[in-house]
N, CA, C and O atoms as a GROMACS GRO file, in nm:
protein
  320
    1MET      N    1  -1.247   6.666 -11.773
    1MET     CA    2  -1.297   6.533 -11.802
    1MET      C    3  -1.416   6.544 -11.898
    1MET      O    4  -1.506   6.625 -11.878
    2ARG      N    5  -1.415   6.464 -12.000
    2ARG     CA    6  -1.523   6.462 -12.099
    2ARG      C    7  -1.645   6.387 -12.043
    2ARG      O    8  -1.630   6.295 -11.962
    3PRO      N    9  -1.764   6.427 -12.086
    3PRO     CA   10  -1.884   6.356 -12.042
    3PRO      C   11  -1.900   6.218 -12.108
    3PRO      O   12  -1.976   6.134 -12.060
    4PHE      N   13  -1.828   6.195 -12.218
    4PHE     CA   14  -1.832   6.067 -12.288
    4PHE      C   15  -1.691   6.008 -12.291
    4PHE      O   16  -1.594   6.081 -12.310
    5ARG      N   17  -1.680   5.878 -12.273
    5ARG     CA   18  -1.548   5.813 -12.271
    5ARG      C   19  -1.478   5.821 -12.406
    5ARG      O   20  -1.356   5.838 -12.413
    6ASN      N   21  -1.557   5.809 -12.514
    6ASN     CA   22  -1.498   5.808 -12.647
    6ASN      C   23  -1.606   5.838 -12.751
    6ASN      O   24  -1.723   5.857 -12.717
    7ARG      N   25  -1.564   5.842 -12.876
    7ARG     CA   26  -1.658   5.872 -12.985
    7ARG      C   27  -1.770   5.770 -12.994
    7ARG      O   28  -1.886   5.807 -13.017
    8ASP      N   29  -1.737   5.643 -12.976
    8ASP     CA   30  -1.839   5.538 -12.987
    8ASP      C   31  -1.950   5.557 -12.884
    8ASP      O   32  -2.068   5.540 -12.914
    9GLU      N   33  -1.910   5.593 -12.762
    9GLU     CA   34  -2.011   5.615 -12.658
    9GLU      C   35  -2.098   5.737 -12.692
    9GLU      O   36  -2.220   5.733 -12.675
   10LEU      N   37  -2.036   5.843 -12.740
   10LEU     CA   38  -2.110   5.962 -12.780
   10LEU      C   39  -2.211   5.928 -12.889
   10LEU      O   40  -2.328   5.966 -12.879
   11VAL      N   41  -2.167   5.859 -12.992
   11VAL     CA   42  -2.255   5.823 -13.104
   11VAL      C   43  -2.369   5.734 -13.054
   11VAL      O   44  -2.484   5.754 -13.094
   12LYS      N   45  -2.340   5.638 -12.969
   12LYS     CA   46  -2.442   5.547 -12.919
   12LYS      C   47  -2.550   5.623 -12.840
   12LYS      O   48  -2.669   5.602 -12.862
   13ILE      N   49  -2.508   5.709 -12.750
   13ILE     CA   50  -2.603   5.780 -12.665
   13ILE      C   51  -2.681   5.885 -12.744
   13ILE      O   52  -2.803   5.896 -12.731
   14MET      N   53  -2.610   5.963 -12.825
   14MET     CA   54  -2.679   6.067 -12.902
   14MET      C   55  -2.769   6.007 -13.009
   14MET      O   56  -2.875   6.062 -13.039
   15SER      N   57  -2.730   5.895 -13.067
   15SER     CA   58  -2.816   5.828 -13.165
   15SER      C   59  -2.943   5.778 -13.099
   15SER      O   60  -3.051   5.790 -13.157
   16ALA      N   61  -2.933   5.724 -12.978
   16ALA     CA   62  -3.052   5.679 -12.906
   16ALA      C   63  -3.143   5.798 -12.875
   16ALA      O   64  -3.265   5.786 -12.884
   17LEU      N   65  -3.085   5.911 -12.840
   17LEU     CA   66  -3.163   6.031 -12.814
   17LEU      C   67  -3.240   6.075 -12.939
   17LEU      O   68  -3.360   6.100 -12.933
   18TRP      N   69  -3.169   6.085 -13.053
   18TRP     CA   70  -3.235   6.130 -13.176
   18TRP      C   71  -3.335   6.028 -13.228
   18TRP      O   72  -3.435   6.065 -13.288
   19ASP      N   73  -3.309   5.898 -13.206
   19ASP     CA   74  -3.409   5.796 -13.241
   19ASP      C   75  -3.537   5.821 -13.162
   19ASP      O   76  -3.647   5.817 -13.218
   20GLU      N   77  -3.523   5.847 -13.035
   20GLU     CA   78  -3.639   5.873 -12.950
   20GLU      C   79  -3.712   6.001 -12.993
   20GLU      O   80  -3.835   6.003 -13.000
   21ILE      N   81  -3.636   6.105 -13.020
   21ILE     CA   82  -3.696   6.232 -13.064
   21ILE      C   83  -3.775   6.211 -13.193
   21ILE      O   84  -3.890   6.254 -13.203
   22PHE      N   85  -3.714   6.146 -13.291
   22PHE     CA   86  -3.780   6.130 -13.420
   22PHE      C   87  -3.888   6.022 -13.419
   22PHE      O   88  -3.964   6.010 -13.515
   23ASN      N   89  -3.897   5.944 -13.313
   23ASN     CA   90  -4.006   5.848 -13.298
   23ASN      C   91  -4.120   5.904 -13.213
   23ASN      O   92  -4.209   5.830 -13.171
   24THR      N   93  -4.116   6.034 -13.187
   24THR     CA   94  -4.221   6.102 -13.111
   24THR      C   95  -4.304   6.184 -13.210
   24THR      O   96  -4.258   6.289 -13.257
   25PRO      N   97  -4.424   6.139 -13.242
   25PRO     CA   98  -4.504   6.205 -13.346
   25PRO      C   99  -4.526   6.355 -13.322
   25PRO      O  100  -4.527   6.433 -13.417
   26GLU      N  101  -4.543   6.395 -13.197
   26GLU     CA  102  -4.566   6.537 -13.169
   26GLU      C  103  -4.448   6.622 -13.216
   26GLU      O  104  -4.466   6.734 -13.263
   27ILE      N  105  -4.328   6.568 -13.202
   27ILE     CA  106  -4.209   6.642 -13.245
   27ILE      C  107  -4.195   6.639 -13.396
   27ILE      O  108  -4.172   6.743 -13.458
   28THR      N  109  -4.209   6.523 -13.456
   28THR     CA  110  -4.189   6.514 -13.601
   28THR      C  111  -4.293   6.596 -13.676
   28THR      O  112  -4.263   6.651 -13.782
   29ARG      N  113  -4.415   6.606 -13.624
   29ARG     CA  114  -4.516   6.689 -13.689
   29ARG      C  115  -4.475   6.836 -13.687
   29ARG      O  116  -4.495   6.907 -13.785
   30LYS      N  117  -4.419   6.880 -13.577
   30LYS     CA  118  -4.382   7.022 -13.564
   30LYS      C  119  -4.260   7.058 -13.648
   30LYS      O  120  -4.254   7.168 -13.702
   31VAL      N  121  -4.164   6.967 -13.660
   31VAL     CA  122  -4.043   7.000 -13.736
   31VAL      C  123  -4.056   6.968 -13.884
   31VAL      O  124  -3.972   7.010 -13.963
   32ALA      N  125  -4.159   6.894 -13.922
   32ALA     CA  126  -4.175   6.854 -14.062
   32ALA      C  127  -4.190   6.973 -14.156
   32ALA      O  128  -4.155   6.964 -14.274
   33ALA      N  129  -4.242   7.084 -14.107
   33ALA     CA  130  -4.262   7.202 -14.192
   33ALA      C  131  -4.132   7.276 -14.220
   33ALA      O  132  -4.123   7.350 -14.318
   34GLU      N  133  -4.031   7.257 -14.137
   34GLU     CA  134  -3.902   7.323 -14.155
   34GLU      C  135  -3.816   7.237 -14.247
   34GLU      O  136  -3.786   7.122 -14.215
   35LYS      N  137  -3.777   7.291 -14.359
   35LYS     CA  138  -3.698   7.216 -14.457
   35LYS      C  139  -3.554   7.268 -14.453
   35LYS      O  140  -3.516   7.353 -14.534
   36LEU      N  141  -3.476   7.216 -14.359
   36LEU     CA  142  -3.338   7.259 -14.346
   36LEU      C  143  -3.253   7.148 -14.290
   36LEU      O  144  -3.303   7.047 -14.241
   37ILE      N  145  -3.122   7.168 -14.298
   37ILE     CA  146  -3.025   7.075 -14.243
   37ILE      C  147  -2.943   7.151 -14.140
   37ILE      O  148  -2.887   7.257 -14.169
   38VAL      N  149  -2.937   7.096 -14.019
   38VAL     CA  150  -2.860   7.157 -13.911
   38VAL      C  151  -2.736   7.072 -13.888
   38VAL      O  152  -2.744   6.949 -13.876
   39LYS      N  153  -2.622   7.138 -13.881
   39LYS     CA  154  -2.495   7.071 -13.855
   39LYS      C  155  -2.451   7.103 -13.713
   39LYS      O  156  -2.438   7.220 -13.678
   40PHE      N  157  -2.429   7.001 -13.632
   40PHE     CA  158  -2.371   7.017 -13.500
   40PHE      C  159  -2.224   6.974 -13.509
   40PHE      O  160  -2.194   6.855 -13.521
   41ARG      N  161  -2.135   7.071 -13.505
   41ARG     CA  162  -1.991   7.040 -13.512
   41ARG      C  163  -1.941   7.021 -13.369
   41ARG      O  164  -1.937   7.116 -13.291
   42LEU      N  165  -1.904   6.899 -13.335
   42LEU     CA  166  -1.856   6.865 -13.201
   42LEU      C  167  -1.703   6.876 -13.200
   42LEU      O  168  -1.633   6.787 -13.246
   43THR      N  169  -1.655   6.987 -13.147
   43THR     CA  170  -1.514   7.020 -13.158
   43THR      C  171  -1.422   6.925 -13.083
   43THR      O  172  -1.310   6.899 -13.128
   44ASP      N  173  -1.466   6.873 -12.969
   44ASP     CA  174  -1.376   6.788 -12.891
   44ASP      C  175  -1.360   6.648 -12.949
   44ASP      O  176  -1.265   6.578 -12.914
   45PHE      N  177  -1.450   6.606 -13.036
   45PHE     CA  178  -1.437   6.475 -13.100
   45PHE      C  179  -1.409   6.486 -13.250
   45PHE      O  180  -1.389   6.384 -13.316
   46GLY      N  181  -1.407   6.606 -13.303
   46GLY     CA  182  -1.379   6.623 -13.445
   46GLY      C  183  -1.477   6.553 -13.535
   46GLY      O  184  -1.439   6.490 -13.634
   47MET      N  185  -1.605   6.563 -13.500
   47MET     CA  186  -1.708   6.496 -13.579
   47MET      C  187  -1.831   6.585 -13.588
   47MET      O  188  -1.846   6.682 -13.515
   48ASN      N  189  -1.919   6.549 -13.680
   48ASN     CA  190  -2.039   6.628 -13.706
   48ASN      C  191  -2.162   6.541 -13.698
   48ASN      O  192  -2.162   6.426 -13.743
   49LEU      N  193  -2.267   6.597 -13.640
   49LEU     CA  194  -2.399   6.535 -13.639
   49LEU      C  195  -2.488   6.624 -13.723
   49LEU      O  196  -2.499   6.745 -13.698
   50PHE      N  197  -2.553   6.566 -13.822
   50PHE     CA  198  -2.644   6.640 -13.908
   50PHE      C  199  -2.788   6.599 -13.878
   50PHE      O  200  -2.819   6.481 -13.870
   51ILE      N  201  -2.874   6.699 -13.862
   51ILE     CA  202  -3.017   6.677 -13.849
   51ILE      C  203  -3.078   6.726 -13.980
   51ILE      O  204  -3.074   6.845 -14.011
   52ASP      N  205  -3.135   6.634 -14.054
   52ASP     CA  206  -3.185   6.664 -14.189
   52ASP      C  207  -3.337   6.662 -14.187
   52ASP      O  208  -3.399   6.557 -14.168
   53LEU      N  209  -3.396   6.779 -14.208
   53LEU     CA  210  -3.542   6.792 -14.209
   53LEU      C  211  -3.595   6.818 -14.350
   53LEU      O  212  -3.708   6.864 -14.366
   54THR      N  213  -3.515   6.788 -14.452
   54THR     CA  214  -3.554   6.821 -14.589
   54THR      C  215  -3.642   6.716 -14.655
   54THR      O  216  -3.710   6.745 -14.753
   55GLY      N  217  -3.642   6.595 -14.604
   55GLY     CA  218  -3.722   6.488 -14.665
   55GLY      C  219  -3.860   6.476 -14.604
   55GLY      O  220  -3.903   6.562 -14.527
   56ASP      N  221  -3.927   6.368 -14.638
   56ASP     CA  222  -4.061   6.343 -14.582
   56ASP      C  223  -4.054   6.316 -14.432
   56ASP      O  224  -4.143   6.357 -14.356
   57MET      N  225  -3.949   6.249 -14.389
   57MET     CA  226  -3.930   6.219 -14.247
   57MET      C  227  -3.795   6.276 -14.203
   57MET      O  228  -3.697   6.269 -14.277
   58PRO      N  229  -3.789   6.332 -14.083
   58PRO     CA  230  -3.660   6.382 -14.035
   58PRO      C  231  -3.564   6.266 -14.012
   58PRO      O  232  -3.604   6.155 -13.980
   59ARG      N  233  -3.436   6.296 -14.028
   59ARG     CA  234  -3.334   6.193 -14.005
   59ARG      C  235  -3.208   6.261 -13.952
   59ARG      O  236  -3.194   6.383 -13.960
   60TYR      N  237  -3.119   6.181 -13.900
   60TYR     CA  238  -2.989   6.232 -13.856
   60TYR      C  239  -2.882   6.141 -13.911
   60TYR      O  240  -2.907   6.024 -13.943
   61TYR      N  241  -2.763   6.194 -13.922
   61TYR     CA  242  -2.649   6.110 -13.961
   61TYR      C  243  -2.521   6.174 -13.910
   61TYR      O  244  -2.515   6.295 -13.886
   62TRP      N  245  -2.421   6.092 -13.894
   62TRP     CA  246  -2.289   6.133 -13.845
   62TRP      C  247  -2.193   6.140 -13.962
   62TRP      O  248  -2.198   6.057 -14.052
   63ASP      N  249  -2.106   6.239 -13.959
   63ASP     CA  250  -2.007   6.252 -14.065
   63ASP      C  251  -1.892   6.337 -14.015
   63ASP      O  252  -1.913   6.439 -13.949
   64SER      N  253  -1.772   6.296 -14.045
   64SER     CA  254  -1.656   6.375 -14.005
   64SER      C  255  -1.610   6.469 -14.116
   64SER      O  256  -1.521   6.551 -14.096
   65GLU      N  257  -1.672   6.458 -14.233
   65GLU     CA  258  -1.636   6.544 -14.345
   65GLU      C  259  -1.696   6.683 -14.325
   65GLU      O  260  -1.806   6.697 -14.272
   66ASP      N  261  -1.623   6.784 -14.368
   66ASP     CA  262  -1.671   6.921 -14.353
   66ASP      C  263  -1.733   6.976 -14.481
   66ASP      O  264  -1.770   7.094 -14.484
   67ASP      N  265  -1.746   6.896 -14.586
   67ASP     CA  266  -1.800   6.948 -14.712
   67ASP      C  267  -1.947   6.913 -14.733
   67ASP      O  268  -1.999   6.929 -14.843
   68GLN      N  269  -2.015   6.866 -14.629
   68GLN     CA  270  -2.157   6.834 -14.639
   68GLN      C  271  -2.238   6.963 -14.645
   68GLN      O  272  -2.200   7.063 -14.585
   69LYS      N  273  -2.349   6.960 -14.715
   69LYS     CA  274  -2.440   7.074 -14.726
   69LYS      C  275  -2.516   7.092 -14.594
   69LYS      O  276  -2.559   6.995 -14.533
   70PHE      N  277  -2.533   7.218 -14.551
   70PHE     CA  278  -2.613   7.247 -14.432
   70PHE      C  279  -2.664   7.390 -14.440
   70PHE      O  280  -2.611   7.473 -14.515
   71ASP      N  281  -2.768   7.420 -14.361
   71ASP     CA  282  -2.827   7.554 -14.357
   71ASP      C  283  -2.788   7.629 -14.231
   71ASP      O  284  -2.770   7.751 -14.234
   72VAL      N  285  -2.773   7.557 -14.122
   72VAL     CA  286  -2.739   7.616 -13.993
   72VAL      C  287  -2.629   7.533 -13.930
   72VAL      O  288  -2.632   7.410 -13.938
   73GLU      N  289  -2.531   7.600 -13.868
   73GLU     CA  290  -2.423   7.528 -13.802
   73GLU      C  291  -2.416   7.568 -13.656
   73GLU      O  292  -2.415   7.687 -13.622
   74MET      N  293  -2.412   7.467 -13.570
   74MET     CA  294  -2.395   7.489 -13.428
   74MET      C  295  -2.258   7.431 -13.392
   74MET      O  296  -2.231   7.314 -13.417
   75ILE      N  297  -2.173   7.511 -13.333
   75ILE     CA  298  -2.038   7.467 -13.297
   75ILE      C  299  -2.035   7.454 -13.145
   75ILE      O  300  -2.057   7.551 -13.073
   76LEU      N  301  -2.008   7.331 -13.097
   76LEU     CA  302  -2.012   7.307 -12.954
   76LEU      C  303  -1.924   7.189 -12.919
   76LEU      O  304  -1.871   7.120 -13.006
   77SER      N  305  -1.908   7.167 -12.790
   77SER     CA  306  -1.837   7.049 -12.744
   77SER      C  307  -1.941   6.948 -12.694
   77SER      O  308  -2.058   6.982 -12.678
   78SER      N  309  -1.898   6.827 -12.670
   78SER     CA  310  -1.991   6.725 -12.623
   78SER      C  311  -2.042   6.756 -12.482
   78SER      O  312  -2.143   6.699 -12.440
   79GLU      N  313  -1.976   6.843 -12.410
   79GLU     CA  314  -2.024   6.884 -12.278
   79GLU      C  315  -2.154   6.961 -12.289
   79GLU      O  316  -2.235   6.960 -12.196
   80THR      N  317  -2.174   7.028 -12.400
   80THR     CA  318  -2.294   7.109 -12.419
   80THR      C  319  -2.411   7.021 -12.449
   80THR      O  320  -2.522   7.070 -12.469
   0.00000   0.00000   0.00000
């Protein structure tokens, strides 16, 4: 059994998590010095979450395309 009912639920919950993380000044100050893009490839939903630390402010975005630029790739399932 998957921890999320569907892709929409996964995106909603994980987006809320990353919104909270990036709205925490203590965290954004610490990660602001790292200029990289991390790709989380979620194998059970066939989608990718990108954490982009290359700009002035960290951001995240969802994409199912595999040709996006990244520096580090984490391959996992939504259970992780």
